[in-house]
mmCIF file of C-alpha atoms and ligand atoms in Angstrom:
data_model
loop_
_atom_site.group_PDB
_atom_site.id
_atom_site.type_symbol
_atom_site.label_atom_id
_atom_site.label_comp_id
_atom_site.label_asym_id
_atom_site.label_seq_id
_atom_site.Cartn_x
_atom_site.Cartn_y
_atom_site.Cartn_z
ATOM 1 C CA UNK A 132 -110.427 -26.792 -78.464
ATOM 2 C CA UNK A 133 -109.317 -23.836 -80.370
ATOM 3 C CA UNK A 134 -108.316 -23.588 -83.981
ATOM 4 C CA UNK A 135 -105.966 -21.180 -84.817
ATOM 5 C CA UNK A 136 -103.401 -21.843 -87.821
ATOM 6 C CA UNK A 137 -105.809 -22.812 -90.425
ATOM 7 C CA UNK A 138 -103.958 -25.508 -92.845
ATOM 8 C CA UNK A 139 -100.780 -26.145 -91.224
ATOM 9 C CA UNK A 140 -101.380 -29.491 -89.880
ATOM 10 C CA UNK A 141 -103.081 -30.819 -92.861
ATOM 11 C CA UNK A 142 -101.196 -34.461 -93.540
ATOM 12 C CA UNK A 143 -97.873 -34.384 -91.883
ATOM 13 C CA UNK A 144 -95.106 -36.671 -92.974
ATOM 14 C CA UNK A 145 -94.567 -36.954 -89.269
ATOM 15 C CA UNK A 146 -95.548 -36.165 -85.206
ATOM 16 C CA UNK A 147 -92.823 -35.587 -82.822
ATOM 17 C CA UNK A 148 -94.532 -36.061 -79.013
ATOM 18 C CA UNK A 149 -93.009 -34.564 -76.251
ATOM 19 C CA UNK A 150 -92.828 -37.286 -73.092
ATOM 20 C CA UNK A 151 -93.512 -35.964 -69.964
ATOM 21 C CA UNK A 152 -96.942 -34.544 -69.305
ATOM 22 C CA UNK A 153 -97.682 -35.215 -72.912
ATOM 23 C CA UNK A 154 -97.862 -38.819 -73.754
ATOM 24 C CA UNK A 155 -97.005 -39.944 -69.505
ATOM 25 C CA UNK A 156 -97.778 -38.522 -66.778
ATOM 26 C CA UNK A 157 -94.679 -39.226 -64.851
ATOM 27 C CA UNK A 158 -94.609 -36.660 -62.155
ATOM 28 C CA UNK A 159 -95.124 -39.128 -59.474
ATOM 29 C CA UNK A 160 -91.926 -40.932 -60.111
ATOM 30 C CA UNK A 161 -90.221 -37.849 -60.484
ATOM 31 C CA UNK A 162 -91.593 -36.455 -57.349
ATOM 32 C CA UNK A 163 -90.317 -40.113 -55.993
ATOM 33 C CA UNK A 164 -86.622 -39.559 -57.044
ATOM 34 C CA UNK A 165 -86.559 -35.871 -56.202
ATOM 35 C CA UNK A 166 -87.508 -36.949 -52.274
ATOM 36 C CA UNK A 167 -85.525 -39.348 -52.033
ATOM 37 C CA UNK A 168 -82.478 -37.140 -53.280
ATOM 38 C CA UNK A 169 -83.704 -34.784 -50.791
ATOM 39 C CA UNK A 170 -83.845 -37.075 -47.824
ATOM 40 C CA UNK A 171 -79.980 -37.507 -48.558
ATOM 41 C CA UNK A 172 -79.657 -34.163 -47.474
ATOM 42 C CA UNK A 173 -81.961 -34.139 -44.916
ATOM 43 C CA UNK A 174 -84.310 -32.099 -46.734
ATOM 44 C CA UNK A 175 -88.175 -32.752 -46.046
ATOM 45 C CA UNK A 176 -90.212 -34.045 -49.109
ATOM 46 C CA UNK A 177 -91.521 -31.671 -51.840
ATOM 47 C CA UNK A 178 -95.854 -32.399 -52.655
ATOM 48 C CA UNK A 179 -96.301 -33.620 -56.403
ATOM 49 C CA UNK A 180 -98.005 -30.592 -56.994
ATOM 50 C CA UNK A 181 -94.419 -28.374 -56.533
ATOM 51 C CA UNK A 182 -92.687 -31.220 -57.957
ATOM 52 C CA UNK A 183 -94.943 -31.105 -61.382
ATOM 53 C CA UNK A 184 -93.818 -27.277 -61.714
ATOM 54 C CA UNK A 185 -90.632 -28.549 -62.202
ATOM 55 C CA UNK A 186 -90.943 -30.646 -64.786
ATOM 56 C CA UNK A 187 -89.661 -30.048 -68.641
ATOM 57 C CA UNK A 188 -86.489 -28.073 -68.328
ATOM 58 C CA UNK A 189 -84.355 -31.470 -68.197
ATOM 59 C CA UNK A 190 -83.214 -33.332 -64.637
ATOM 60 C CA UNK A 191 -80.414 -30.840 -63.732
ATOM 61 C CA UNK A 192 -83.017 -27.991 -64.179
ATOM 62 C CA UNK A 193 -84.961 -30.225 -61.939
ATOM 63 C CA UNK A 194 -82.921 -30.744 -59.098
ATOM 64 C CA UNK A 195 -81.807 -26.760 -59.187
ATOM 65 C CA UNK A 196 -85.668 -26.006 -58.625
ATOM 66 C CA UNK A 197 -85.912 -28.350 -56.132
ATOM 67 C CA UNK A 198 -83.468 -27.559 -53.551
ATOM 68 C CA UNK A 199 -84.221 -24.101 -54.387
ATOM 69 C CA UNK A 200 -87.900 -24.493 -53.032
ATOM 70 C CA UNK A 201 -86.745 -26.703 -50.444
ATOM 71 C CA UNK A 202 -85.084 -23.390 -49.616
ATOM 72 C CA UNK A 203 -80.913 -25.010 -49.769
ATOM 73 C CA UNK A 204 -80.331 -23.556 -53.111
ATOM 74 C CA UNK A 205 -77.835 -24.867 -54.945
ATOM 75 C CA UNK A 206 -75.144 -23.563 -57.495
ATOM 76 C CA UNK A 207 -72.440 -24.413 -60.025
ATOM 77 C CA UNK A 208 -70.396 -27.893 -58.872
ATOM 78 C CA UNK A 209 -72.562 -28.608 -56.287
ATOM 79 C CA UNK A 210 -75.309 -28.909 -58.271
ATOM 80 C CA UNK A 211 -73.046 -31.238 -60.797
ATOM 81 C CA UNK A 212 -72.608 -33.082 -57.856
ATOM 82 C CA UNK A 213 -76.160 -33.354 -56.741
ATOM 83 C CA UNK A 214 -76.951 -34.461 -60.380
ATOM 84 C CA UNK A 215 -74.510 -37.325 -60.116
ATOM 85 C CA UNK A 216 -76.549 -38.042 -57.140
ATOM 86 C CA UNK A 217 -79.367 -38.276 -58.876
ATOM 87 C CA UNK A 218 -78.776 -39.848 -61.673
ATOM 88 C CA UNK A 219 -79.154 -43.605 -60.300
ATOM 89 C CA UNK A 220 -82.190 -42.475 -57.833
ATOM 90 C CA UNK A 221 -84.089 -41.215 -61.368
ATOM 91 C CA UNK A 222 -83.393 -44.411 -62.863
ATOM 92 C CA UNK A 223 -85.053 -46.457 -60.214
ATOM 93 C CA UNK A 224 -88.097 -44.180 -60.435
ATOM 94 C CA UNK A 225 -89.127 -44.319 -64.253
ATOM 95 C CA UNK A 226 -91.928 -46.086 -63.995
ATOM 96 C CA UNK A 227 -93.664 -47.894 -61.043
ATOM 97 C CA UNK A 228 -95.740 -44.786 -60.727
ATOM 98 C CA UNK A 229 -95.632 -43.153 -64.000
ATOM 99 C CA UNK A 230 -98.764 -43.724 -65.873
ATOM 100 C CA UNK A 231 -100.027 -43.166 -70.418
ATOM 101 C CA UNK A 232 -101.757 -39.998 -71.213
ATOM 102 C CA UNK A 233 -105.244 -40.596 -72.554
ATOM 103 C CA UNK A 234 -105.546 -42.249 -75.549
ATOM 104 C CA UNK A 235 -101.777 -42.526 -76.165
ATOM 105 C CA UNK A 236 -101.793 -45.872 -77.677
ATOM 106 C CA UNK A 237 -104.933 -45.582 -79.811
ATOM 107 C CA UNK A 238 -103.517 -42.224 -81.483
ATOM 108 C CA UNK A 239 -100.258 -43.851 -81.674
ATOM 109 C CA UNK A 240 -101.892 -46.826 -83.289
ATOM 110 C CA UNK A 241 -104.285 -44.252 -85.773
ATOM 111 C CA UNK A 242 -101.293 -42.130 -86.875
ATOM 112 C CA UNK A 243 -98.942 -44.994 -87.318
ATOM 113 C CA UNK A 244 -102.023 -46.405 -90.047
ATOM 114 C CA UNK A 245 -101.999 -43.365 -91.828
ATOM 115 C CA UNK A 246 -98.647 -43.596 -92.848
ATOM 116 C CA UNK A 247 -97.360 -40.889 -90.794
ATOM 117 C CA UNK A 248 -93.559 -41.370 -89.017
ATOM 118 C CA UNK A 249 -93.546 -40.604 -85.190
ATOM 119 C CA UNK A 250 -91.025 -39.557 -82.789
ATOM 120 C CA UNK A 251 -90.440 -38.272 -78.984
ATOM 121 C CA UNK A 252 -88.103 -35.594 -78.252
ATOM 122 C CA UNK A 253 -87.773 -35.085 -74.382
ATOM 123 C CA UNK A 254 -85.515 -32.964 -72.062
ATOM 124 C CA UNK A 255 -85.336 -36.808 -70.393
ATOM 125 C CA UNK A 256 -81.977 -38.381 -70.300
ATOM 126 C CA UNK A 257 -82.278 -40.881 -73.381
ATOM 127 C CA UNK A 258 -81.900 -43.990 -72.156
ATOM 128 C CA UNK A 259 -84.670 -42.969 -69.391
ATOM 129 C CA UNK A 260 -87.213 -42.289 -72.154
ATOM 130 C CA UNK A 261 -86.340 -45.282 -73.917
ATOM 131 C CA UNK A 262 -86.918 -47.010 -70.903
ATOM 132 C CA UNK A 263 -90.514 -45.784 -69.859
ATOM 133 C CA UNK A 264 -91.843 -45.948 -74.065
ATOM 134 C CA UNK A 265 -90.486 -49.771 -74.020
ATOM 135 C CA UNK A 266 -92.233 -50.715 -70.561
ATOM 136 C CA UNK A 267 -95.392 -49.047 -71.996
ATOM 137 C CA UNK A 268 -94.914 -51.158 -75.455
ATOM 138 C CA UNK A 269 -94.560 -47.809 -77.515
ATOM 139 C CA UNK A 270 -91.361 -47.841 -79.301
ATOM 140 C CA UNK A 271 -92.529 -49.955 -81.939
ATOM 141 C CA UNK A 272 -94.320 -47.128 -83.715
ATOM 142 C CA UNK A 273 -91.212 -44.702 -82.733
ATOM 143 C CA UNK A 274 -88.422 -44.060 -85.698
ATOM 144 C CA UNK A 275 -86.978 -41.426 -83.330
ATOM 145 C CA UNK A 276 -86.022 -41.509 -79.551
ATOM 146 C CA UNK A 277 -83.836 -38.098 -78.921
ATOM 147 C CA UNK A 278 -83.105 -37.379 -75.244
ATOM 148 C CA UNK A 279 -82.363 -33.879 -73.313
ATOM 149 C CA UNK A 280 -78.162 -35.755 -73.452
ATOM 150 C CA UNK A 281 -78.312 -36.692 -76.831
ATOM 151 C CA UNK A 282 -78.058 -33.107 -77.727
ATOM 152 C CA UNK A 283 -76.154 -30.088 -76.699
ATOM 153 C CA UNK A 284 -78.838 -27.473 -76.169
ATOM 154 C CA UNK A 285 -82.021 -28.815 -74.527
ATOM 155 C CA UNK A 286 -85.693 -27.242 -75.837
ATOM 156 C CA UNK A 287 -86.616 -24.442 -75.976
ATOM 157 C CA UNK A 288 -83.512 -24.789 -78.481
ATOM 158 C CA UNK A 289 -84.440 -26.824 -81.614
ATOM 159 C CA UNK A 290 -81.469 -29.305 -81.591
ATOM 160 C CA UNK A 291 -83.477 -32.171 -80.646
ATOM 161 C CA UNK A 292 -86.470 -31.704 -82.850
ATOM 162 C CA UNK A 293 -83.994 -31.286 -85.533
ATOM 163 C CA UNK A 294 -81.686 -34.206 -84.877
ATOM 164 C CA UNK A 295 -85.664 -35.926 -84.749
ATOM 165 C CA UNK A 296 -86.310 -34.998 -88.130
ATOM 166 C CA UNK A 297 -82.979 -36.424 -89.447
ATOM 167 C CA UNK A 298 -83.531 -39.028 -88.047
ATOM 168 C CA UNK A 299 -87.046 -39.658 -89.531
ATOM 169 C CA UNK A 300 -86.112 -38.127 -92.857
ATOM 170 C CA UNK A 301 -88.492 -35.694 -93.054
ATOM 171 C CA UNK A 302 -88.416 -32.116 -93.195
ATOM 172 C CA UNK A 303 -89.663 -29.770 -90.277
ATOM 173 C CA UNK A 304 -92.602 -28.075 -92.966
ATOM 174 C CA UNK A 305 -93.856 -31.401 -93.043
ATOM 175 C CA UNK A 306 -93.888 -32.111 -89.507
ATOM 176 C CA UNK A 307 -95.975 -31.373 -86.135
ATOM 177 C CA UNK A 308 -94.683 -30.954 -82.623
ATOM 178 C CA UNK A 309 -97.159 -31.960 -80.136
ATOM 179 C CA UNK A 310 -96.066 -30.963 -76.380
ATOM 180 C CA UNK A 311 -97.430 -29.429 -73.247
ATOM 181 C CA UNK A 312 -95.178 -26.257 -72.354
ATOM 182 C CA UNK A 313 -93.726 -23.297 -73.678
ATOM 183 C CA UNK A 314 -90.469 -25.177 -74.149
ATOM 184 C CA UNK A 315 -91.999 -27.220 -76.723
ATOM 185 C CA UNK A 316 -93.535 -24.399 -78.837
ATOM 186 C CA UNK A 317 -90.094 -22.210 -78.296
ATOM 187 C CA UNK A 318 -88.034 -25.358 -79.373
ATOM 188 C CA UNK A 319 -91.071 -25.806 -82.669
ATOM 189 C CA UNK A 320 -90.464 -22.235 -83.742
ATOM 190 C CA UNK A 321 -86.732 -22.312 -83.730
ATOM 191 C CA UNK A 322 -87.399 -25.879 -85.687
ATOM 192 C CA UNK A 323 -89.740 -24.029 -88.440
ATOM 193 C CA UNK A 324 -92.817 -26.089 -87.202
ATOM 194 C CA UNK A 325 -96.375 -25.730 -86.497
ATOM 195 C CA UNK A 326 -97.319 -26.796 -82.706
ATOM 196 C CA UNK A 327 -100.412 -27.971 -80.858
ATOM 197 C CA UNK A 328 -100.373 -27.857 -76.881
ATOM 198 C CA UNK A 329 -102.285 -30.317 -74.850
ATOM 199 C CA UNK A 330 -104.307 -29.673 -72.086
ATOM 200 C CA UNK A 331 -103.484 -31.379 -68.412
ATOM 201 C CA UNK A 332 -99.494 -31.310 -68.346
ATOM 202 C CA UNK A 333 -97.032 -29.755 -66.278
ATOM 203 C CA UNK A 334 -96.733 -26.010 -67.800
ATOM 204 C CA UNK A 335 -97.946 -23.307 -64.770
ATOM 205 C CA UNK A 336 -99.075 -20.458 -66.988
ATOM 206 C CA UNK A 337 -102.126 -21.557 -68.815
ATOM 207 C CA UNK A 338 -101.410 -22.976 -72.169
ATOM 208 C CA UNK A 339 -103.646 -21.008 -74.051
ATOM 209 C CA UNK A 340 -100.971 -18.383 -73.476
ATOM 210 C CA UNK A 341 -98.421 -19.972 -74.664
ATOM 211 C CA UNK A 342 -98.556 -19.005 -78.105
ATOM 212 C CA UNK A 343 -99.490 -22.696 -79.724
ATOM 213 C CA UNK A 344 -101.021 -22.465 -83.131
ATOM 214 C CA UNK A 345 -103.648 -24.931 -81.496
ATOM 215 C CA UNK A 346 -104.173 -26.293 -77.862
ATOM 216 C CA UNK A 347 -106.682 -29.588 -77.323
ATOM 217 C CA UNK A 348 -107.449 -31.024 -74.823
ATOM 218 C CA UNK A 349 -106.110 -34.350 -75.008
ATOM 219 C CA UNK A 350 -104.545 -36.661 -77.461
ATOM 220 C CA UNK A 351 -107.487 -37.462 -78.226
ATOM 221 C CA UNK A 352 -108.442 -34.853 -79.784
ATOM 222 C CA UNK A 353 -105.283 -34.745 -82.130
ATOM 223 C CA UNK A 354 -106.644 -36.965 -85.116
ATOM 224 C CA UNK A 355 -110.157 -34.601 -85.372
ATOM 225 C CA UNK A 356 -108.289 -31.581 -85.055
ATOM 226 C CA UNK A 357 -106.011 -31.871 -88.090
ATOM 227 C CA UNK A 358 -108.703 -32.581 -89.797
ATOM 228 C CA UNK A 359 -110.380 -29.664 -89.038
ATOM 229 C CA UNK A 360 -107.795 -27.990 -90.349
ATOM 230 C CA UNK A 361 -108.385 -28.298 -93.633
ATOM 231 C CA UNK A 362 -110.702 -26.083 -93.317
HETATM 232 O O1 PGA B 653 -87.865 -32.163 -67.847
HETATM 233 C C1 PGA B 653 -87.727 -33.327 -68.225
HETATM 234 O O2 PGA B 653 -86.868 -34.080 -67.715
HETATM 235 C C2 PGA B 653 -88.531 -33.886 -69.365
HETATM 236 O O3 PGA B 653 -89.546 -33.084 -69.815
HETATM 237 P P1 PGA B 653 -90.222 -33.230 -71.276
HETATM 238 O O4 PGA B 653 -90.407 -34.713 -71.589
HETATM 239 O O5 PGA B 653 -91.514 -32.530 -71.064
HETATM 240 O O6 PGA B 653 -89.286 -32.564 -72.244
HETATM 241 MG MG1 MG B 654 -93.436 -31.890 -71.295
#
């Protein structure tokens, strides 16, 4: 663990989680769905390890990596097409292999008694998200749910942490974003928030570089770590 920001998480009004490769790691199901769009077009399966570099930039972004590196790229209505495809494969492959993040539900559970408000904001279609955080038993603690479709600009923009915050009724000096890429501390920035990055998700450049005000190495590690802070 690394402290950088001194102070800044010190007793949030509320945590907003990104979802995948922060609190699941889903990147078997996704690698699921992506093959089996890919066997539609006689494409040969991607390995979960190319599949997880794909992951954050929303299911569209997605798909464009993946036929790219399956070397049939693909461009303007045809991938619109592909993503209509997809959307009914993803939804049959949210969670039979996706599986919580370490400590998810205690740190959930912790926060959740010390009066802080939680939310997830994902690049995941909405209803997906919903889906996976109510088959894990995890929306109860949840006042927010915001989707990559719920919003017009996906992270790195800050239109979901935002909408997030109104949501929650809180405002973003009082909050902490807790994700595992460089779209999540992009999309924190724009929001006026402080960030920590997790270790173990789906970002390819290491995440101490990523310009976090604080990486850990798991959940965890979140509740010790802003308590540090203080000092
Ligand atoms: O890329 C996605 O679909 C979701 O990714 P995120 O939950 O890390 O935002
Ligand atoms: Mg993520």
């Amino acid at each position: 663990m690394n402290v950088g920001a001194g102070r800044r998480f010190r007793s949030p009004k509320a945590i907003l989680f990104d979802l995948d490769g922060t609190l699941v790691d889903s990147a078997p199901d996704i690698t699921a769905a992506v093959n089996e769009l890919l066997a539609g077009r006689d494409l040969p399966p991607l390995r979960l390890e190319q599949v997880r570099a794909m992951i954050g930039g929303g299911v569209r972004k997605l798909i464009e990596r993946a036929f790219a590196a399956s070397g049939a790229p693909l461009l303007g209505s045809a991938l619109d097409e592909a993503n209509r495809v997809m959307a009914p494969i993803y939804r049959r492959h949210l969670t039979g292999l996706t599986r919580l993040m370490p400590g998810v539900r205690e740190v959930l559970t912790h926060f959740h008694l010390s009066g802080i408000a939680m939310g997830v904001v994902t690049n995941k279609p909405q209803l997906a998200a919903r889906e996976i955080l109510l088959h894990f038993g995890l929306t109860e603690h949840l006042g927010a749910i915001v989707g990559g479709d719920a919003v017009t600009c996906l992270k790195p923009a800050p239109d979901a942490l935002l909408l997030a915050l109104d949501q929650l009724q809180v405002e973003p000096r009082d909050t902490l974003m807790v994700g595992d890429s460089g779209a999540d501390v992009a999309a924190a920035r724009a929001a006026g928030m402080p960030v920590i990055l997790l270790r173990g998700g789906y970002t390819q450049t290491p995440v101490e570089e990523l310009g976090a005000d604080l990486v850990c190495d798991s959940l965890l590690d979140l509740p010790s770590a802003m308590l540090q802070d203080a000092t």
